[in-house]
Amino acid sequence: MIAMVPRRAALGATVILSVACAASEVRAEDASPWQRDAHSAVRLLAGSRSGTVLLGGVAIQLQPGWHTYWRTPGDSGVPPRFDFSKSDNIEAVTVLWPAPHKFDDGAGGTSLGYIKQIVLPLRIVAKNTDKPVTLRASINYAVCEKLCIPVDASAELAFASVASTEDGTLSEALNAVPKPANVGDPNPLTVLDIKRDGKTSVLVDVAAPDTNGLSLFVEGPTPDWALPVPKLVEHGPAGVKRFAFELDGLPPGASADGAALKLTLVGGDRAYEFNVNLP
C-alpha cells in the first residue's frame, strides 16, 4: 500500500501494481472478463457496431467504502490513465467522464471521483468500417479508502455485435456525462458570470433551483494546473448562488490572465460543462 499524497506532489508520479486476472460472467462478447484486485474490478464494454464511430466503455466496480478518481482528482489523488495504442483498426479513442462526487481526502482537502461502480464511456473512431475492430486497453487507476492502492490492469475486447447487450448500460453512462453549455444559457442550472475578485480570487455566479447536491469544479488549460475545488459562498448576492476559489496550484511561470478554464456545474441529476476565459 501507499499513503495518499497531495495532488501537487503526486503530479508526474507513476505507480504500478500487478493485478491478477480472473474471468467472470461475460454477456455474449459485449464485455471482456473482469480483471480483479483486492478492492475493485475493471472490464471493457462494447456497444453495437454501426458506422465509423463506436461507443464503448470502461466499467469499474468498487468495494463499499472505496473510491476512485475523476480526470481531475481535486486536492489529492491520482487520475486514471488509459493507453489504447495496441488496439486494432482504431484511429482514436476519447474517454468521456460522468460528473464526479466529492470526498474528504483525510487531510483537510477535497477529492473528486466515484464510488460503488462507474462506467466511463468511450467514443471510438474506427480506421476502416469493413475490418474487425479490437480494443486493447492498459488501465491505471487508484482505489482509495484511508490509503490509496494503485492498480494496473489490461483488457481486450472485439466489437462484433450488430445489437450489443451493453447498449443500455452505455447509454445510461453517456447521459451522466456533463452536457456542453455556454455562460448565460437559459437553463435552470447554468453559469451566469465569472469574474476576478482582486488578484488571486475568482467568483462564479450560477443559477440553480436549490443548493441540494450543487457543486462546481474548475480545471485549467493543461493537466498540470491544480486549481482548488470552488466553495459555495454562504451569503452570496440575491437571486444567485456564488462559488469562490483561489488562483492556487498554477504551474511555474503560468499566468492566470485570460486562461482557458473548464467549469463543470452539477446539480441534482443535471450537469453541464462551460469553457470560459478567465478575465
PDB file of C-alpha atoms in Angstrom:
ATOM      1  CA  MET A   1       0.000   0.000   0.000  1.00  0.00           C
ATOM      2  CA  ILE A   2       0.979   3.625  -0.371  1.00  0.00           C
ATOM      3  CA  ALA A   3      -0.269   6.589   1.605  1.00  0.00           C
ATOM      4  CA  MET A   4      -2.268   9.127  -0.372  1.00  0.00           C
ATOM      5  CA  VAL A   5      -0.204  12.220  -1.123  1.00  0.00           C
ATOM      6  CA  PRO A   6      -1.295  15.743  -2.087  1.00  0.00           C
ATOM      7  CA  ARG A   7      -2.025  16.046  -5.761  1.00  0.00           C
ATOM      8  CA  ARG A   8       0.659  18.636  -6.349  1.00  0.00           C
ATOM      9  CA  ALA A   9       3.252  16.185  -5.026  1.00  0.00           C
ATOM     10  CA  ALA A  10       1.707  13.321  -6.972  1.00  0.00           C
ATOM     11  CA  LEU A  11       1.718  15.032 -10.358  1.00  0.00           C
ATOM     12  CA  GLY A  12       4.035  13.187 -12.667  1.00  0.00           C
ATOM     13  CA  ALA A  13       4.422  10.214 -10.325  1.00  0.00           C
ATOM     14  CA  THR A  14       3.928   6.723 -11.728  1.00  0.00           C
ATOM     15  CA  VAL A  15       2.778   3.858  -9.539  1.00  0.00           C
ATOM     16  CA  ILE A  16       2.148   0.286 -10.669  1.00  0.00           C
ATOM     17  CA  LEU A  17       0.705  -2.771  -9.021  1.00  0.00           C
ATOM     18  CA  SER A  18       0.139  -6.016 -10.887  1.00  0.00           C
ATOM     19  CA  VAL A  19      -3.398  -7.351 -10.776  1.00  0.00           C
ATOM     20  CA  ALA A  20      -4.439 -10.944 -11.068  1.00  0.00           C
ATOM     21  CA  CYS A  21      -6.846 -11.583 -13.927  1.00  0.00           C
ATOM     22  CA  ALA A  22      -9.989 -13.516 -13.102  1.00  0.00           C
ATOM     23  CA  ALA A  23     -12.723 -14.288 -15.611  1.00  0.00           C
ATOM     24  CA  SER A  24     -16.317 -13.818 -14.517  1.00  0.00           C
ATOM     25  CA  GLU A  25     -19.618 -13.881 -16.323  1.00  0.00           C
ATOM     26  CA  VAL A  26     -19.483 -12.196 -19.720  1.00  0.00           C
ATOM     27  CA  ARG A  27     -22.632 -11.465 -21.636  1.00  0.00           C
ATOM     28  CA  ALA A  28     -22.056 -12.733 -25.180  1.00  0.00           C
ATOM     29  CA  GLU A  29     -18.941 -10.961 -26.495  1.00  0.00           C
ATOM     30  CA  ASP A  30     -20.021  -7.492 -25.481  1.00  0.00           C
ATOM     31  CA  ALA A  31     -17.923  -7.326 -22.283  1.00  0.00           C
ATOM     32  CA  SER A  32     -14.423  -8.517 -21.503  1.00  0.00           C
ATOM     33  CA  PRO A  33     -13.735 -10.677 -18.417  1.00  0.00           C
ATOM     34  CA  TRP A  34     -13.444  -8.774 -15.135  1.00  0.00           C
ATOM     35  CA  GLN A  35      -9.876  -8.023 -14.084  1.00  0.00           C
ATOM     36  CA  ARG A  36      -9.933  -8.098 -10.278  1.00  0.00           C
ATOM     37  CA  ASP A  37      -7.741  -6.863  -7.453  1.00  0.00           C
ATOM     38  CA  ALA A  38      -8.493  -6.923  -3.715  1.00  0.00           C
ATOM     39  CA  HIS A  39     -10.858  -3.918  -3.751  1.00  0.00           C
ATOM     40  CA  SER A  40     -12.031  -3.358  -7.334  1.00  0.00           C
ATOM     41  CA  ALA A  41     -12.668  -4.893 -10.739  1.00  0.00           C
ATOM     42  CA  VAL A  42     -12.460  -3.446 -14.258  1.00  0.00           C
ATOM     43  CA  ARG A  43     -13.539  -4.549 -17.728  1.00  0.00           C
ATOM     44  CA  LEU A  44     -14.311  -3.173 -21.194  1.00  0.00           C
ATOM     45  CA  LEU A  45     -17.786  -2.857 -22.722  1.00  0.00           C
ATOM     46  CA  ALA A  46     -18.632  -2.816 -26.435  1.00  0.00           C
ATOM     47  CA  GLY A  47     -21.672  -1.129 -27.905  1.00  0.00           C
ATOM     48  CA  SER A  48     -23.362  -2.032 -31.164  1.00  0.00           C
ATOM     49  CA  ARG A  49     -21.108  -1.882 -34.201  1.00  0.00           C
ATOM     50  CA  SER A  50     -22.532   0.583 -36.691  1.00  0.00           C
ATOM     51  CA  GLY A  51     -20.592   3.090 -38.769  1.00  0.00           C
ATOM     52  CA  THR A  52     -17.205   4.666 -38.155  1.00  0.00           C
ATOM     53  CA  VAL A  53     -17.831   5.989 -34.630  1.00  0.00           C
ATOM     54  CA  LEU A  54     -18.436   3.315 -31.988  1.00  0.00           C
ATOM     55  CA  LEU A  55     -19.463   3.587 -28.340  1.00  0.00           C
ATOM     56  CA  GLY A  56     -17.601   1.546 -25.753  1.00  0.00           C
ATOM     57  CA  GLY A  57     -16.887   1.826 -22.068  1.00  0.00           C
ATOM     58  CA  VAL A  58     -14.571   1.135 -19.146  1.00  0.00           C
ATOM     59  CA  ALA A  59     -16.577  -0.342 -16.243  1.00  0.00           C
ATOM     60  CA  ILE A  60     -15.111  -0.181 -12.728  1.00  0.00           C
ATOM     61  CA  GLN A  61     -16.634  -1.806  -9.642  1.00  0.00           C
ATOM     62  CA  LEU A  62     -15.526  -0.752  -6.148  1.00  0.00           C
ATOM     63  CA  GLN A  63     -15.969  -2.358  -2.755  1.00  0.00           C
ATOM     64  CA  PRO A  64     -18.098  -0.444  -0.187  1.00  0.00           C
ATOM     65  CA  GLY A  65     -16.149   2.434   1.352  1.00  0.00           C
ATOM     66  CA  TRP A  66     -13.660   2.634  -1.534  1.00  0.00           C
ATOM     67  CA  HIS A  67     -13.480   5.179  -4.325  1.00  0.00           C
ATOM     68  CA  THR A  68     -11.503   6.030  -7.438  1.00  0.00           C
ATOM     69  CA  TYR A  69     -10.813   9.369  -9.116  1.00  0.00           C
ATOM     70  CA  TRP A  70     -12.152  11.693 -11.807  1.00  0.00           C
ATOM     71  CA  ARG A  71      -9.920  13.069 -14.592  1.00  0.00           C
ATOM     72  CA  THR A  72      -9.072  15.905 -12.160  1.00  0.00           C
ATOM     73  CA  PRO A  73      -8.746  14.331  -8.698  1.00  0.00           C
ATOM     74  CA  GLY A  74      -9.093  17.506  -6.628  1.00  0.00           C
ATOM     75  CA  ASP A  75      -6.750  18.378  -3.767  1.00  0.00           C
ATOM     76  CA  SER A  76      -5.230  14.889  -3.649  1.00  0.00           C
ATOM     77  CA  GLY A  77      -5.272  11.634  -5.587  1.00  0.00           C
ATOM     78  CA  VAL A  78      -4.181  10.215  -8.931  1.00  0.00           C
ATOM     79  CA  PRO A  79      -6.424  10.355 -12.030  1.00  0.00           C
ATOM     80  CA  PRO A  80      -6.982   7.208 -14.123  1.00  0.00           C
ATOM     81  CA  ARG A  81      -4.748   6.735 -17.155  1.00  0.00           C
ATOM     82  CA  PHE A  82      -5.584   4.778 -20.302  1.00  0.00           C
ATOM     83  CA  ASP A  83      -3.433   3.522 -23.177  1.00  0.00           C
ATOM     84  CA  PHE A  84      -5.273   2.221 -26.260  1.00  0.00           C
ATOM     85  CA  SER A  85      -2.280   2.269 -28.609  1.00  0.00           C
ATOM     86  CA  LYS A  86      -2.191  -1.523 -29.103  1.00  0.00           C
ATOM     87  CA  SER A  87      -5.765  -1.664 -30.449  1.00  0.00           C
ATOM     88  CA  ASP A  88      -6.549  -2.939 -33.957  1.00  0.00           C
ATOM     89  CA  ASN A  89      -8.263  -0.810 -36.623  1.00  0.00           C
ATOM     90  CA  ILE A  90      -8.831   2.109 -34.264  1.00  0.00           C
ATOM     91  CA  GLU A  91      -7.955   5.665 -35.223  1.00  0.00           C
ATOM     92  CA  ALA A  92      -8.762   7.400 -31.924  1.00  0.00           C
ATOM     93  CA  VAL A  93     -10.357   6.828 -28.523  1.00  0.00           C
ATOM     94  CA  THR A  94     -11.864   9.615 -26.413  1.00  0.00           C
ATOM     95  CA  VAL A  95     -12.679   8.958 -22.747  1.00  0.00           C
ATOM     96  CA  LEU A  96     -15.873  10.665 -21.554  1.00  0.00           C
ATOM     97  CA  TRP A  97     -16.303  11.416 -17.853  1.00  0.00           C
ATOM     98  CA  PRO A  98     -19.582  11.304 -15.893  1.00  0.00           C
ATOM     99  CA  ALA A  99     -19.914  14.016 -13.254  1.00  0.00           C
ATOM    100  CA  PRO A 100     -17.907  13.140 -10.112  1.00  0.00           C
ATOM    101  CA  HIS A 101     -18.686  13.095  -6.398  1.00  0.00           C
ATOM    102  CA  LYS A 102     -16.786  14.989  -3.685  1.00  0.00           C
ATOM    103  CA  PHE A 103     -14.870  13.243  -0.861  1.00  0.00           C
ATOM    104  CA  ASP A 104     -12.998  14.385   2.216  1.00  0.00           C
ATOM    105  CA  ASP A 105      -9.409  13.431   1.384  1.00  0.00           C
ATOM    106  CA  GLY A 106      -8.480  12.941   5.056  1.00  0.00           C
ATOM    107  CA  ALA A 107      -6.003  15.806   5.009  1.00  0.00           C
ATOM    108  CA  GLY A 108      -8.383  18.758   5.128  1.00  0.00           C
ATOM    109  CA  GLY A 109      -8.956  18.879   1.376  1.00  0.00           C
ATOM    110  CA  THR A 110     -11.460  17.596  -1.161  1.00  0.00           C
ATOM    111  CA  SER A 111     -11.022  14.811  -3.704  1.00  0.00           C
ATOM    112  CA  LEU A 112     -13.223  14.153  -6.740  1.00  0.00           C
ATOM    113  CA  GLY A 113     -14.235  10.755  -8.057  1.00  0.00           C
ATOM    114  CA  TYR A 114     -16.604   7.812  -7.992  1.00  0.00           C
ATOM    115  CA  ILE A 115     -17.967   5.233  -5.546  1.00  0.00           C
ATOM    116  CA  LYS A 116     -19.597   1.782  -5.912  1.00  0.00           C
ATOM    117  CA  GLN A 117     -19.430   1.491  -9.689  1.00  0.00           C
ATOM    118  CA  ILE A 118     -18.876   3.698 -12.709  1.00  0.00           C
ATOM    119  CA  VAL A 119     -18.869   3.307 -16.476  1.00  0.00           C
ATOM    120  CA  LEU A 120     -16.651   5.742 -18.392  1.00  0.00           C
ATOM    121  CA  PRO A 121     -17.998   5.926 -21.961  1.00  0.00           C
ATOM    122  CA  LEU A 122     -15.508   5.682 -24.824  1.00  0.00           C
ATOM    123  CA  ARG A 123     -16.023   7.357 -28.195  1.00  0.00           C
ATOM    124  CA  ILE A 124     -14.078   5.171 -30.625  1.00  0.00           C
ATOM    125  CA  VAL A 125     -13.256   6.062 -34.228  1.00  0.00           C
ATOM    126  CA  ALA A 126     -12.516   3.066 -36.464  1.00  0.00           C
ATOM    127  CA  LYS A 127      -9.985   3.345 -39.285  1.00  0.00           C
ATOM    128  CA  ASN A 128     -11.970   1.078 -41.612  1.00  0.00           C
ATOM    129  CA  THR A 129     -15.611   0.122 -41.087  1.00  0.00           C
ATOM    130  CA  ASP A 130     -15.187  -3.045 -43.185  1.00  0.00           C
ATOM    131  CA  LYS A 131     -12.480  -4.572 -40.984  1.00  0.00           C
ATOM    132  CA  PRO A 132     -12.614  -6.089 -37.464  1.00  0.00           C
ATOM    133  CA  VAL A 133     -12.224  -3.700 -34.530  1.00  0.00           C
ATOM    134  CA  THR A 134     -10.443  -4.825 -31.360  1.00  0.00           C
ATOM    135  CA  LEU A 135      -9.970  -2.516 -28.380  1.00  0.00           C
ATOM    136  CA  ARG A 136      -6.943  -3.211 -26.176  1.00  0.00           C
ATOM    137  CA  ALA A 137      -6.503  -1.093 -23.064  1.00  0.00           C
ATOM    138  CA  SER A 138      -3.857  -0.667 -20.417  1.00  0.00           C
ATOM    139  CA  ILE A 139      -5.691   0.867 -17.454  1.00  0.00           C
ATOM    140  CA  ASN A 140      -4.009   2.509 -14.457  1.00  0.00           C
ATOM    141  CA  TYR A 141      -6.133   3.825 -11.611  1.00  0.00           C
ATOM    142  CA  ALA A 142      -6.116   4.157  -7.827  1.00  0.00           C
ATOM    143  CA  VAL A 143      -8.627   2.753  -5.345  1.00  0.00           C
ATOM    144  CA  CYS A 144      -8.758   4.512  -2.012  1.00  0.00           C
ATOM    145  CA  GLU A 145     -10.255   4.200   1.437  1.00  0.00           C
ATOM    146  CA  LYS A 146      -7.957   5.692   4.103  1.00  0.00           C
ATOM    147  CA  LEU A 147      -4.980   4.691   1.973  1.00  0.00           C
ATOM    148  CA  CYS A 148      -4.693   4.511  -1.805  1.00  0.00           C
ATOM    149  CA  ILE A 149      -3.718   1.387  -3.736  1.00  0.00           C
ATOM    150  CA  PRO A 150      -2.582   1.756  -7.372  1.00  0.00           C
ATOM    151  CA  VAL A 151      -3.961  -0.748  -9.869  1.00  0.00           C
ATOM    152  CA  ASP A 152      -2.542  -1.757 -13.249  1.00  0.00           C
ATOM    153  CA  ALA A 153      -4.850  -3.834 -15.465  1.00  0.00           C
ATOM    154  CA  SER A 154      -5.094  -4.860 -19.114  1.00  0.00           C
ATOM    155  CA  ALA A 155      -8.203  -5.791 -21.080  1.00  0.00           C
ATOM    156  CA  GLU A 156      -9.112  -6.703 -24.663  1.00  0.00           C
ATOM    157  CA  LEU A 157     -12.458  -6.768 -26.447  1.00  0.00           C
ATOM    158  CA  ALA A 158     -13.595  -7.174 -30.058  1.00  0.00           C
ATOM    159  CA  PHE A 159     -16.546  -5.148 -31.375  1.00  0.00           C
ATOM    160  CA  ALA A 160     -18.635  -7.777 -33.111  1.00  0.00           C
ATOM    161  CA  SER A 161     -22.324  -7.302 -32.233  1.00  0.00           C
ATOM    162  CA  VAL A 162     -24.784  -5.613 -34.542  1.00  0.00           C
ATOM    163  CA  ALA A 163     -27.004  -5.128 -31.457  1.00  0.00           C
ATOM    164  CA  SER A 164     -24.976  -5.173 -28.247  1.00  0.00           C
ATOM    165  CA  THR A 165     -26.414  -6.265 -24.902  1.00  0.00           C
ATOM    166  CA  GLU A 166     -24.451  -3.374 -23.321  1.00  0.00           C
ATOM    167  CA  ASP A 167     -26.161  -0.590 -25.300  1.00  0.00           C
ATOM    168  CA  GLY A 168     -28.497   0.292 -22.414  1.00  0.00           C
ATOM    169  CA  THR A 169     -25.656   0.480 -19.878  1.00  0.00           C
ATOM    170  CA  LEU A 170     -23.558   2.635 -22.213  1.00  0.00           C
ATOM    171  CA  SER A 171     -26.473   4.948 -22.997  1.00  0.00           C
ATOM    172  CA  GLU A 172     -27.113   5.478 -19.274  1.00  0.00           C
ATOM    173  CA  ALA A 173     -23.424   6.256 -18.687  1.00  0.00           C
ATOM    174  CA  LEU A 174     -23.401   8.673 -21.622  1.00  0.00           C
ATOM    175  CA  ASN A 175     -26.394  10.523 -20.154  1.00  0.00           C
ATOM    176  CA  ALA A 176     -24.378  11.083 -16.941  1.00  0.00           C
ATOM    177  CA  VAL A 177     -21.630  12.941 -18.833  1.00  0.00           C
ATOM    178  CA  PRO A 178     -21.990  16.742 -18.405  1.00  0.00           C
ATOM    179  CA  LYS A 179     -23.511  18.444 -21.453  1.00  0.00           C
ATOM    180  CA  PRO A 180     -21.670  21.325 -23.163  1.00  0.00           C
ATOM    181  CA  ALA A 181     -23.192  24.724 -22.428  1.00  0.00           C
ATOM    182  CA  ASN A 182     -22.444  28.440 -22.693  1.00  0.00           C
ATOM    183  CA  VAL A 183     -22.359  31.058 -19.949  1.00  0.00           C
ATOM    184  CA  GLY A 184     -25.803  32.601 -19.597  1.00  0.00           C
ATOM    185  CA  ASP A 185     -27.717  29.794 -21.316  1.00  0.00           C
ATOM    186  CA  PRO A 186     -31.398  29.863 -20.266  1.00  0.00           C
ATOM    187  CA  ASN A 187     -31.248  26.587 -18.357  1.00  0.00           C
ATOM    188  CA  PRO A 188     -32.480  26.148 -14.757  1.00  0.00           C
ATOM    189  CA  LEU A 189     -28.865  25.205 -13.946  1.00  0.00           C
ATOM    190  CA  THR A 190     -26.289  27.457 -15.582  1.00  0.00           C
ATOM    191  CA  VAL A 191     -23.232  29.644 -15.061  1.00  0.00           C
ATOM    192  CA  LEU A 192     -24.227  33.310 -15.168  1.00  0.00           C
ATOM    193  CA  ASP A 193     -20.908  35.090 -14.718  1.00  0.00           C
ATOM    194  CA  ILE A 194     -17.228  34.610 -13.829  1.00  0.00           C
ATOM    195  CA  LYS A 195     -15.078  37.449 -12.541  1.00  0.00           C
ATOM    196  CA  ARG A 196     -11.921  38.232 -10.596  1.00  0.00           C
ATOM    197  CA  ASP A 197     -12.008  39.455  -7.007  1.00  0.00           C
ATOM    198  CA  GLY A 198      -8.631  41.073  -6.548  1.00  0.00           C
ATOM    199  CA  LYS A 199      -5.511  39.367  -7.906  1.00  0.00           C
ATOM    200  CA  THR A 200      -5.922  35.867  -6.501  1.00  0.00           C
ATOM    201  CA  SER A 201      -9.652  35.153  -6.083  1.00  0.00           C
ATOM    202  CA  VAL A 202     -12.274  34.145  -8.646  1.00  0.00           C
ATOM    203  CA  LEU A 203     -16.053  34.370  -8.206  1.00  0.00           C
ATOM    204  CA  VAL A 204     -18.514  32.302 -10.228  1.00  0.00           C
ATOM    205  CA  ASP A 205     -22.236  33.122 -10.083  1.00  0.00           C
ATOM    206  CA  VAL A 206     -24.677  30.371 -11.065  1.00  0.00           C
ATOM    207  CA  ALA A 207     -28.406  29.905 -11.372  1.00  0.00           C
ATOM    208  CA  ALA A 208     -29.708  26.788  -9.665  1.00  0.00           C
ATOM    209  CA  PRO A 209     -33.101  25.645  -8.334  1.00  0.00           C
ATOM    210  CA  ASP A 210     -31.525  24.970  -4.913  1.00  0.00           C
ATOM    211  CA  THR A 211     -28.215  24.094  -3.286  1.00  0.00           C
ATOM    212  CA  ASN A 212     -29.011  20.407  -2.735  1.00  0.00           C
ATOM    213  CA  GLY A 213     -26.190  18.497  -4.400  1.00  0.00           C
ATOM    214  CA  LEU A 214     -24.910  21.671  -6.048  1.00  0.00           C
ATOM    215  CA  SER A 215     -21.200  21.537  -6.894  1.00  0.00           C
ATOM    216  CA  LEU A 216     -18.773  23.397  -9.138  1.00  0.00           C
ATOM    217  CA  PHE A 217     -15.428  22.059 -10.369  1.00  0.00           C
ATOM    218  CA  VAL A 218     -12.758  24.001 -12.235  1.00  0.00           C
ATOM    219  CA  GLU A 219      -9.916  22.796 -14.471  1.00  0.00           C
ATOM    220  CA  GLY A 220      -7.053  24.718 -16.009  1.00  0.00           C
ATOM    221  CA  PRO A 221      -5.934  24.707 -19.641  1.00  0.00           C
ATOM    222  CA  THR A 222      -3.464  21.833 -19.073  1.00  0.00           C
ATOM    223  CA  PRO A 223      -3.409  18.852 -16.646  1.00  0.00           C
ATOM    224  CA  ASP A 224      -0.544  20.364 -14.632  1.00  0.00           C
ATOM    225  CA  TRP A 225      -2.855  23.078 -13.321  1.00  0.00           C
ATOM    226  CA  ALA A 226      -4.092  22.069  -9.860  1.00  0.00           C
ATOM    227  CA  LEU A 227      -6.782  24.638  -9.054  1.00  0.00           C
ATOM    228  CA  PRO A 228      -8.684  24.106  -5.783  1.00  0.00           C
ATOM    229  CA  VAL A 229     -12.292  22.947  -5.637  1.00  0.00           C
ATOM    230  CA  PRO A 230     -14.590  26.033  -5.575  1.00  0.00           C
ATOM    231  CA  LYS A 231     -16.583  26.562  -2.397  1.00  0.00           C
ATOM    232  CA  LEU A 232     -20.164  27.783  -2.165  1.00  0.00           C
ATOM    233  CA  VAL A 233     -20.343  31.231  -0.564  1.00  0.00           C
ATOM    234  CA  GLU A 234     -22.869  31.248   2.289  1.00  0.00           C
ATOM    235  CA  HIS A 235     -24.105  34.806   1.787  1.00  0.00           C
ATOM    236  CA  GLY A 236     -23.932  35.477  -1.940  1.00  0.00           C
ATOM    237  CA  PRO A 237     -25.849  38.057  -3.976  1.00  0.00           C
ATOM    238  CA  ALA A 238     -29.642  37.816  -4.018  1.00  0.00           C
ATOM    239  CA  GLY A 239     -31.065  35.516  -6.649  1.00  0.00           C
ATOM    240  CA  VAL A 240     -27.840  33.650  -7.474  1.00  0.00           C
ATOM    241  CA  LYS A 241     -25.581  31.042  -5.944  1.00  0.00           C
ATOM    242  CA  ARG A 242     -21.940  32.141  -5.735  1.00  0.00           C
ATOM    243  CA  PHE A 243     -18.822  29.981  -5.709  1.00  0.00           C
ATOM    244  CA  ALA A 244     -15.304  31.200  -4.944  1.00  0.00           C
ATOM    245  CA  PHE A 245     -11.819  29.758  -5.444  1.00  0.00           C
ATOM    246  CA  GLU A 246      -8.242  30.957  -5.222  1.00  0.00           C
ATOM    247  CA  LEU A 247      -5.794  31.043  -8.119  1.00  0.00           C
ATOM    248  CA  ASP A 248      -3.567  28.494  -6.436  1.00  0.00           C
ATOM    249  CA  GLY A 249      -1.791  25.496  -7.962  1.00  0.00           C
ATOM    250  CA  LEU A 250      -0.689  27.106 -11.227  1.00  0.00           C
ATOM    251  CA  PRO A 251       2.377  25.607 -12.950  1.00  0.00           C
ATOM    252  CA  PRO A 252       5.616  27.590 -12.574  1.00  0.00           C
ATOM    253  CA  GLY A 253       5.621  30.601 -14.884  1.00  0.00           C
ATOM    254  CA  ALA A 254       1.942  30.279 -15.854  1.00  0.00           C
ATOM    255  CA  SER A 255      -0.297  33.339 -15.928  1.00  0.00           C
ATOM    256  CA  ALA A 256      -3.975  33.250 -14.976  1.00  0.00           C
ATOM    257  CA  ASP A 257      -4.823  36.262 -17.134  1.00  0.00           C
ATOM    258  CA  GLY A 258      -7.046  35.104 -19.971  1.00  0.00           C
ATOM    259  CA  ALA A 259      -6.510  31.431 -19.119  1.00  0.00           C
ATOM    260  CA  ALA A 260      -8.907  28.955 -20.719  1.00  0.00           C
ATOM    261  CA  LEU A 261     -10.808  27.215 -17.905  1.00  0.00           C
ATOM    262  CA  LYS A 262     -13.359  24.405 -17.914  1.00  0.00           C
ATOM    263  CA  LEU A 263     -16.166  24.709 -15.371  1.00  0.00           C
ATOM    264  CA  THR A 264     -18.304  21.664 -14.517  1.00  0.00           C
ATOM    265  CA  LEU A 265     -21.553  22.567 -12.778  1.00  0.00           C
ATOM    266  CA  VAL A 266     -23.525  19.751 -11.122  1.00  0.00           C
ATOM    267  CA  GLY A 267     -26.944  19.984  -9.502  1.00  0.00           C
ATOM    268  CA  GLY A 268     -29.334  17.116  -8.856  1.00  0.00           C
ATOM    269  CA  ASP A 269     -29.422  14.935 -11.964  1.00  0.00           C
ATOM    270  CA  ARG A 270     -28.145  17.713 -14.249  1.00  0.00           C
ATOM    271  CA  ALA A 271     -24.542  18.523 -15.147  1.00  0.00           C
ATOM    272  CA  TYR A 272     -23.067  20.981 -17.649  1.00  0.00           C
ATOM    273  CA  GLU A 273     -19.587  21.958 -18.848  1.00  0.00           C
ATOM    274  CA  PHE A 274     -18.614  25.525 -19.673  1.00  0.00           C
ATOM    275  CA  ASN A 275     -15.444  26.625 -21.455  1.00  0.00           C
ATOM    276  CA  VAL A 276     -14.553  30.136 -20.329  1.00  0.00           C
ATOM    277  CA  ASN A 277     -11.618  32.525 -20.408  1.00  0.00           C
ATOM    278  CA  LEU A 278     -10.616  33.991 -17.063  1.00  0.00           C
ATOM    279  CA  PRO A 279     -10.861  37.809 -17.059  1.00  0.00           C
TER     280      PRO A 279
END
